[in-house]
PDB file of C-alpha atoms in Angstrom:
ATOM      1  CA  UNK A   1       0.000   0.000   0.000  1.00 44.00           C
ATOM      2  CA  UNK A   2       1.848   3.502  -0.901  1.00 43.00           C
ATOM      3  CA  UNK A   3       2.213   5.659   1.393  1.00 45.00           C
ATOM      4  CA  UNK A   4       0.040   9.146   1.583  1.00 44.00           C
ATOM      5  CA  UNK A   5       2.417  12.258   0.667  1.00 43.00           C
ATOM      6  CA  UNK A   6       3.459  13.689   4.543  1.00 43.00           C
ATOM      7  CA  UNK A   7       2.699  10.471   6.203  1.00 44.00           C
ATOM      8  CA  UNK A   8       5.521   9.276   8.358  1.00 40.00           C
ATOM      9  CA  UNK A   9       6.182   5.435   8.749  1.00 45.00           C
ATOM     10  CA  UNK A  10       5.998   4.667  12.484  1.00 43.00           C
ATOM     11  CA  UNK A  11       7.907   1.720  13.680  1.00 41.00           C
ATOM     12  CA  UNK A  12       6.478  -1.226  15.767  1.00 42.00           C
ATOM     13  CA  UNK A  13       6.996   0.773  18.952  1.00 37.00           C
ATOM     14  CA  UNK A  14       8.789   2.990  20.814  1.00 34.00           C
ATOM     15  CA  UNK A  15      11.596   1.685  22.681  1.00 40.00           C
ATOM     16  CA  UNK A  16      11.343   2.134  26.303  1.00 55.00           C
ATOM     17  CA  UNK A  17      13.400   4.346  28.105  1.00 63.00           C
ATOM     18  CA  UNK A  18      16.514   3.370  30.051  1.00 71.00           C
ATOM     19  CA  UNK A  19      16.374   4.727  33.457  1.00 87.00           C
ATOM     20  CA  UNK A  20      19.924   4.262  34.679  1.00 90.00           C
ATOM     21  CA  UNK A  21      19.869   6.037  38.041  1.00 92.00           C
ATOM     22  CA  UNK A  22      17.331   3.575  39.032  1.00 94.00           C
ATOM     23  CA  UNK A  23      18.721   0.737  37.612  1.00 94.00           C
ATOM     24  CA  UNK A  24      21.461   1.834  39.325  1.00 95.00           C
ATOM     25  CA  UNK A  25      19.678   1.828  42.826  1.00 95.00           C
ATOM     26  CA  UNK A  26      18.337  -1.703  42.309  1.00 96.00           C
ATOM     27  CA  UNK A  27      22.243  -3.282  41.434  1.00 96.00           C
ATOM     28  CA  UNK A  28      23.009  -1.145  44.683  1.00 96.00           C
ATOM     29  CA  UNK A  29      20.152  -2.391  46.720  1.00 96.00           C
ATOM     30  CA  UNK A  30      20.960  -5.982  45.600  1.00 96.00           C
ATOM     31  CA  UNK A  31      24.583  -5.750  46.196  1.00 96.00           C
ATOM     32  CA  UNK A  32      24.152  -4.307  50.098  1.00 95.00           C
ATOM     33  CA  UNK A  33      21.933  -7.188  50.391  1.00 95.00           C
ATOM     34  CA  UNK A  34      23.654 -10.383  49.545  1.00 92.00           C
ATOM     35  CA  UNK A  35      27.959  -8.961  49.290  1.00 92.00           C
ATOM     36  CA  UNK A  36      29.660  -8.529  46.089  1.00 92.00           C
ATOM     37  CA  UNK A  37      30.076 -12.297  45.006  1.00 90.00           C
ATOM     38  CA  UNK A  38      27.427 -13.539  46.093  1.00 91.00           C
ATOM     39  CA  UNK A  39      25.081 -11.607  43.387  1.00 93.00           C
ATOM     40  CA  UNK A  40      25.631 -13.445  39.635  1.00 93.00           C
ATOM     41  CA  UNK A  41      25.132 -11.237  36.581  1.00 93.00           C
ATOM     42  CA  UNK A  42      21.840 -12.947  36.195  1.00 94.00           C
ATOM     43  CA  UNK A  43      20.304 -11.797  39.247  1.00 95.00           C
ATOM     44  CA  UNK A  44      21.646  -8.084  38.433  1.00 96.00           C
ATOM     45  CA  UNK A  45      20.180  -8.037  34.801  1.00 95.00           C
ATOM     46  CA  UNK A  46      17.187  -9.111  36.429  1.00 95.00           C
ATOM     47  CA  UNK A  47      16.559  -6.881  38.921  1.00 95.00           C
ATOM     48  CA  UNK A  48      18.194  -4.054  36.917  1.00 94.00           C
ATOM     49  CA  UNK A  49      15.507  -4.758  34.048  1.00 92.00           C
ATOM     50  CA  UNK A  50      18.092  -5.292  31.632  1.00 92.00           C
ATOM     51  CA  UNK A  51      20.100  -7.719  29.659  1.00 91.00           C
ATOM     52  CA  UNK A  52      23.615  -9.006  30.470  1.00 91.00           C
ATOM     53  CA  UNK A  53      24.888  -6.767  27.624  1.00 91.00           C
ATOM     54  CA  UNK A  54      23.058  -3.733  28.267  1.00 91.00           C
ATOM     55  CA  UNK A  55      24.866  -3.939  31.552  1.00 92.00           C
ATOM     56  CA  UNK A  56      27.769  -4.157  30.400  1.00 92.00           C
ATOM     57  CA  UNK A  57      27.219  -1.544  27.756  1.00 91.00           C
ATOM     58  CA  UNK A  58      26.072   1.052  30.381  1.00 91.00           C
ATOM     59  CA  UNK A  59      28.155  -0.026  33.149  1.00 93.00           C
ATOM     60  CA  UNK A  60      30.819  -1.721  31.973  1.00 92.00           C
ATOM     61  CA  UNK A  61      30.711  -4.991  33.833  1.00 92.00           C
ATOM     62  CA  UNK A  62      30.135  -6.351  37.356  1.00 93.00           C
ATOM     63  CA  UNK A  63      32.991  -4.988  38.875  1.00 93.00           C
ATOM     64  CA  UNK A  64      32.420  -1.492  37.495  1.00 95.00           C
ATOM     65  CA  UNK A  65      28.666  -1.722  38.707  1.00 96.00           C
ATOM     66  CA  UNK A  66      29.592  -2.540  42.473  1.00 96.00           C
ATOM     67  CA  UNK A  67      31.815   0.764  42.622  1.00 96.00           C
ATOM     68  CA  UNK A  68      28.984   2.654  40.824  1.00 96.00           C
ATOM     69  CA  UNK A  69      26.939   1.211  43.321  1.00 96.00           C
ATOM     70  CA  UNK A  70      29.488   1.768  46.647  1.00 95.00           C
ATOM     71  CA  UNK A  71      29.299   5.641  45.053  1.00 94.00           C
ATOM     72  CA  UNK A  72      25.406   5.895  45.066  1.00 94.00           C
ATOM     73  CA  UNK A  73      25.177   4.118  48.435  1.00 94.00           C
ATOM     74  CA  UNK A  74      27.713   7.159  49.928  1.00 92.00           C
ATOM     75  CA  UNK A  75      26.241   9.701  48.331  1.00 89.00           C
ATOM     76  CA  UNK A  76      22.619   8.550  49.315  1.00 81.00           C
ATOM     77  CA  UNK A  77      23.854   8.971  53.473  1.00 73.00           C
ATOM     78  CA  UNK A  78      25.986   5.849  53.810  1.00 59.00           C
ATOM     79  CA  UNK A  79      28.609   8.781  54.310  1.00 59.00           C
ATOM     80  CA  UNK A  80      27.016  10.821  56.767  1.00 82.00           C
ATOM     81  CA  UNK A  81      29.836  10.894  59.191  1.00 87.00           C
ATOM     82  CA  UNK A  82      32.106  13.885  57.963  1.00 86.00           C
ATOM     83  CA  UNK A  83      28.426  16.084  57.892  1.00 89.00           C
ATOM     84  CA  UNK A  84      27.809  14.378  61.054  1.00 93.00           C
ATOM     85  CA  UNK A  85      31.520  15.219  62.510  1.00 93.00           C
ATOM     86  CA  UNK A  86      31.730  19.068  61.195  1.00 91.00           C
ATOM     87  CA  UNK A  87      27.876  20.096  62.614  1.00 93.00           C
ATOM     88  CA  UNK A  88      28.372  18.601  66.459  1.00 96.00           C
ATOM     89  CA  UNK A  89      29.867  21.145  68.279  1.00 96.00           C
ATOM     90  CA  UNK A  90      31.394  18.651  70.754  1.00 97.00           C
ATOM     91  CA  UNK A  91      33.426  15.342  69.540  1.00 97.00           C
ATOM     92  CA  UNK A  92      31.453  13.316  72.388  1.00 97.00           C
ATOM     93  CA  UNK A  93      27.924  14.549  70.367  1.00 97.00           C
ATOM     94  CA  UNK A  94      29.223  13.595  67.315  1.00 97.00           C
ATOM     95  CA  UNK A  95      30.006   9.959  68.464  1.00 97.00           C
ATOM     96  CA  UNK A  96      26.594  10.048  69.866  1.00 97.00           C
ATOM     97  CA  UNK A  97      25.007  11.545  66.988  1.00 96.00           C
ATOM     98  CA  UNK A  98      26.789   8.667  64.268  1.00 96.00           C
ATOM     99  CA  UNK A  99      26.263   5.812  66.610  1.00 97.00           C
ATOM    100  CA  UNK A 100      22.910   6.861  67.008  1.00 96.00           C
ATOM    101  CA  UNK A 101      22.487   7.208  63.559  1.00 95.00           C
ATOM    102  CA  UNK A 102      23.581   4.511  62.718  1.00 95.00           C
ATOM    103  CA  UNK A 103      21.314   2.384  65.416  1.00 96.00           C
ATOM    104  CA  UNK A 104      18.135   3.685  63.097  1.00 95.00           C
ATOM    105  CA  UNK A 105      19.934   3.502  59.555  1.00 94.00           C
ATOM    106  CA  UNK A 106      21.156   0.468  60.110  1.00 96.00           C
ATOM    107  CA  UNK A 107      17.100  -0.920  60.839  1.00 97.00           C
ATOM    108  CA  UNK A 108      15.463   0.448  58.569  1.00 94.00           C
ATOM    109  CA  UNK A 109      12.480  -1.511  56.922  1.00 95.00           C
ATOM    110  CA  UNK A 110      12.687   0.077  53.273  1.00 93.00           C
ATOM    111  CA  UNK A 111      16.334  -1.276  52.694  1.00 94.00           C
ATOM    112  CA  UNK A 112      19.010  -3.908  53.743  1.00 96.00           C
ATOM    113  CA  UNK A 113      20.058  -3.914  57.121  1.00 96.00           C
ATOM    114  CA  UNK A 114      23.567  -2.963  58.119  1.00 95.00           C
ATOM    115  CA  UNK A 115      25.748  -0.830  56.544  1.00 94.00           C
ATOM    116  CA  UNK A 116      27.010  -1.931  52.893  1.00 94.00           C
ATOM    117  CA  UNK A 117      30.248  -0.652  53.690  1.00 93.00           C
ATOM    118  CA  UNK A 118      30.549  -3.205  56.450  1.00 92.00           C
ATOM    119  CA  UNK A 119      29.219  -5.875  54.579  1.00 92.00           C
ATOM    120  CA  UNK A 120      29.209  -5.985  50.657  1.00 87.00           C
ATOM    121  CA  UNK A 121      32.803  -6.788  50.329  1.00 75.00           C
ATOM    122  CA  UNK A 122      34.719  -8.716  53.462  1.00 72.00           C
ATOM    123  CA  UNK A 123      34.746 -11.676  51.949  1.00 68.00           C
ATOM    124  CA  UNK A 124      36.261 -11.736  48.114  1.00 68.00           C
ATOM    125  CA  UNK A 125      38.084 -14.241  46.333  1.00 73.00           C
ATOM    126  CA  UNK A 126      41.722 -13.231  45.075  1.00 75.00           C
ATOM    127  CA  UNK A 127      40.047 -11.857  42.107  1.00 75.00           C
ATOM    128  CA  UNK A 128      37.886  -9.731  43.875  1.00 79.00           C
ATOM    129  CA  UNK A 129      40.434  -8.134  46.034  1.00 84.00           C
ATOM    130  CA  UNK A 130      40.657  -4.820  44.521  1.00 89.00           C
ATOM    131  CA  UNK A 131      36.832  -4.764  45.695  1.00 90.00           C
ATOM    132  CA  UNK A 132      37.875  -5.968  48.917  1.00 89.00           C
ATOM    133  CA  UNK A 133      40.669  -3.005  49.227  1.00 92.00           C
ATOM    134  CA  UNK A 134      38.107   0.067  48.153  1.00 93.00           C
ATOM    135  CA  UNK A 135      35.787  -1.381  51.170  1.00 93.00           C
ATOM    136  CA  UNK A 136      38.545  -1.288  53.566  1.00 93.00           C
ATOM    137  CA  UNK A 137      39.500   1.807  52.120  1.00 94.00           C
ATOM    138  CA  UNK A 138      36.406   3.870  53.083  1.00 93.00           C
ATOM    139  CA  UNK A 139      36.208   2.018  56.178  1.00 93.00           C
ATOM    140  CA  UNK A 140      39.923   3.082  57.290  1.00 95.00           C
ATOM    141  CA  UNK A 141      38.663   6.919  55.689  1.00 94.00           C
ATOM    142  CA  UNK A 142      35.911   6.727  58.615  1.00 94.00           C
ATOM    143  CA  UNK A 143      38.738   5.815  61.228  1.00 96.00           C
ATOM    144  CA  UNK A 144      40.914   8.591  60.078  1.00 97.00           C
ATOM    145  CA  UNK A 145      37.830  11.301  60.412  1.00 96.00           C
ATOM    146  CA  UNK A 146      37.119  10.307  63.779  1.00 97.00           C
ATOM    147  CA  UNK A 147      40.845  10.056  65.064  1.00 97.00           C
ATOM    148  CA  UNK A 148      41.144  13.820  63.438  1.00 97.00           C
ATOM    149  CA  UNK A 149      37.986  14.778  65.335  1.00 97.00           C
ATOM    150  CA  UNK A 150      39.234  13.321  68.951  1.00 98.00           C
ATOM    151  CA  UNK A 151      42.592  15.091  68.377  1.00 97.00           C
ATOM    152  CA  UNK A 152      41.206  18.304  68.114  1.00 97.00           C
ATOM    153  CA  UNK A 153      38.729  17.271  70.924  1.00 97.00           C
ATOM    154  CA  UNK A 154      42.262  16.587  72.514  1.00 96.00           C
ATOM    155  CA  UNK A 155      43.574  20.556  71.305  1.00 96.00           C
ATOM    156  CA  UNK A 156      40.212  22.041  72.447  1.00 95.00           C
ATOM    157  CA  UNK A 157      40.839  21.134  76.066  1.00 94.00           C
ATOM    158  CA  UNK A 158      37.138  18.937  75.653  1.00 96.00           C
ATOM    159  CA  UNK A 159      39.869  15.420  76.013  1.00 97.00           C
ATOM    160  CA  UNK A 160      42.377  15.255  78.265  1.00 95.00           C
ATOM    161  CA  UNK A 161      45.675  15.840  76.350  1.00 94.00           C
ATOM    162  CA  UNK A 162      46.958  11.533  77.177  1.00 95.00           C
ATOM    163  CA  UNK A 163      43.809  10.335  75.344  1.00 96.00           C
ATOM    164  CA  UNK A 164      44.662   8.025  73.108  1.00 97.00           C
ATOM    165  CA  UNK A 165      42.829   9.462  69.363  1.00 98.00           C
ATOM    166  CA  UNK A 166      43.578   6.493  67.527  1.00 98.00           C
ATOM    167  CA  UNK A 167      42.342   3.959  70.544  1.00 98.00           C
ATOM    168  CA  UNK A 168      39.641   5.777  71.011  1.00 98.00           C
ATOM    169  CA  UNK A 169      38.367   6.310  67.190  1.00 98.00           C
ATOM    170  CA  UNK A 170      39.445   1.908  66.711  1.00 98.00           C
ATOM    171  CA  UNK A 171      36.911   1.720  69.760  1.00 98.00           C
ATOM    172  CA  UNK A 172      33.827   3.786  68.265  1.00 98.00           C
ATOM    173  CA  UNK A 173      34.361   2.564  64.954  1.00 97.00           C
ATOM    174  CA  UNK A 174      34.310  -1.319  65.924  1.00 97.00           C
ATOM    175  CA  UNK A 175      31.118  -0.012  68.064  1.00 98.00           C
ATOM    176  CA  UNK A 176      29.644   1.185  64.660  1.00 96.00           C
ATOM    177  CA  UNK A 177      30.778  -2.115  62.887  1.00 95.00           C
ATOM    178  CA  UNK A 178      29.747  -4.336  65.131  1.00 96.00           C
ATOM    179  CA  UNK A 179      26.159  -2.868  65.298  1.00 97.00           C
ATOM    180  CA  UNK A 180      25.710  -3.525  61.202  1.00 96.00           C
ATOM    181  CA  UNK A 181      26.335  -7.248  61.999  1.00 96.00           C
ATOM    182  CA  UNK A 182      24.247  -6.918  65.103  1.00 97.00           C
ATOM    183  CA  UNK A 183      21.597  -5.313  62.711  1.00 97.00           C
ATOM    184  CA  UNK A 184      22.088  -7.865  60.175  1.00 96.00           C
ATOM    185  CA  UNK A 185      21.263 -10.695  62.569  1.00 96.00           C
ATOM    186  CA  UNK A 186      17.984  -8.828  63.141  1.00 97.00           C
ATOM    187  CA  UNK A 187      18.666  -6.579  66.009  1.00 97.00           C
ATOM    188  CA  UNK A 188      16.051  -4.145  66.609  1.00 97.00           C
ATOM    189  CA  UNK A 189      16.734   0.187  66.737  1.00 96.00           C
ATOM    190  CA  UNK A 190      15.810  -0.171  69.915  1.00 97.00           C
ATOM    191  CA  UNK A 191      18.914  -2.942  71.365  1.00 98.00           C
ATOM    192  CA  UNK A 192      21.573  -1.013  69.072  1.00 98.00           C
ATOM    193  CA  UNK A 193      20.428   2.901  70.943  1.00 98.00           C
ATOM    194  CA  UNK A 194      20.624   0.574  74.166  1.00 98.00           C
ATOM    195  CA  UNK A 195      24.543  -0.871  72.841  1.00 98.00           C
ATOM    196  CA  UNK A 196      24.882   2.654  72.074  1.00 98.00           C
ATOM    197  CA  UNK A 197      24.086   3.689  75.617  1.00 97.00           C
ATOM    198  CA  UNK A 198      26.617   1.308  76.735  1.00 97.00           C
ATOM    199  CA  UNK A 199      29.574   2.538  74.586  1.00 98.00           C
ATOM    200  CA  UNK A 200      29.003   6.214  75.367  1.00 97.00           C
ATOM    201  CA  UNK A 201      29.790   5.240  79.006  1.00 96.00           C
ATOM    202  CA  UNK A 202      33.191   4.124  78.198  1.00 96.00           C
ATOM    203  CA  UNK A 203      33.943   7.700  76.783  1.00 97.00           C
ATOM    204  CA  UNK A 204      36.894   9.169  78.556  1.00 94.00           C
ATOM    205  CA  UNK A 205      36.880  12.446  80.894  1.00 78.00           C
ATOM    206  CA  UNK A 206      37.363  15.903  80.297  1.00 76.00           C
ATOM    207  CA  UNK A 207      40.571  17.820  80.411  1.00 57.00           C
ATOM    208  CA  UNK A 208      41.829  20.309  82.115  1.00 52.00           C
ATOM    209  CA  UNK A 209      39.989  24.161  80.991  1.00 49.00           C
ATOM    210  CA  UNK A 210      41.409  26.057  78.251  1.00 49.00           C
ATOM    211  CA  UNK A 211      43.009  29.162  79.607  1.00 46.00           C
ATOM    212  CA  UNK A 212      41.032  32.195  79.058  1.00 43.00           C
TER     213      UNK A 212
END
């Protein structure tokens, strides 16, 4: 049948449109949820809504996607603790403020429980270690925040000036650790504020006042 003058052909359909950011947010979702090698390709295609090769296309593999993913995950709040650090006024309400925090984030009922930092990538094959490194990598970046924050709790006169910063920051962050396997295991917000409770007691005494 020809074609009326000015008529465009349409296709069979338009194709649908690739949302990436949320495709994103569903590899991230499933990553925090079951660790880095424990999610196959096919269960990321599938819950991404695309084929194997469109994810590689768009993200350029599985490794690629989990640091995408580790990105969206810090940028979404899982790196709240420099905010966190800079608005407390004191270093013993910022401890108090992450650890509290964390008690809630890490319970949550509209996502994974613990902290994907914690738990996506501890345990990699050799092949995976690179994966393994960028974990321990933000999780040593926490440690270093919080030491720099008890050191100049230490300069401010709020610590006395023996306190141990890099003790003290190993403590809190082990506290914080600990609580995303506790969380994991099903602990409720309400145990973790209670843990948290119990580690804020073990926070050292003041030093001596800053002359005037």
């Amino acid at each position: 049948m020809k074609k009326a003058a000015g008529q465009v052909q349409r296709g069979r359909g338009r194709p649908r449109c690739f949302d990436q950011a949320a495709a994103l947010e569903r590899a991230m979702l499933l990553f925090w949820d079951r660790g880095y090698e424990a999610t196959s390709l096919d269960e990321l295609s599938a819950a991404m809504g695309i084929s194997p090769s469109s994810l590689y296309a768009n993200f350029g593999g599985k490794e690629q996607l989990f640091r995408a993913a580790v990105d969206r995950y810090l940028a979404r709040g899982g790196g709240h603790m420099d905010r966190i650090l800079a608005e407390e006024p004191t270093a013993r309400g910022a401890v108090r403020r992450l650890l509290e925090t964390a008690a809630d984030e890490f319970t949550r009922p509209d996502h994974p429980s613990g902290c994907m930092i914690a738990l996506a990538g501890t345990q990699c094959s050799p092949g995976a270690r690179p994966l393994q490194d960028l974990m321990r990598g933000h999780r040593e970046a926490w440690h270093a925040s919080l030491q720099a924050r008890i050191r100049r709790a230490i300069e401010e006169g709020e610590l006395a000036s023996d306190t141990d910063a890099a003790a003290l920051a190993t403590f809190y962050v082990t506290v914080m650790l600990g609580m995303s396997v506790q969380a994991r295991d099903g602990a409720s917000p309400e145990s973790l504020r209670a843990a948290v409770e119990a580690a804020m007691r073990a926070w050292p005494g003041p030093g001596a006042p800053r002359a005037p």
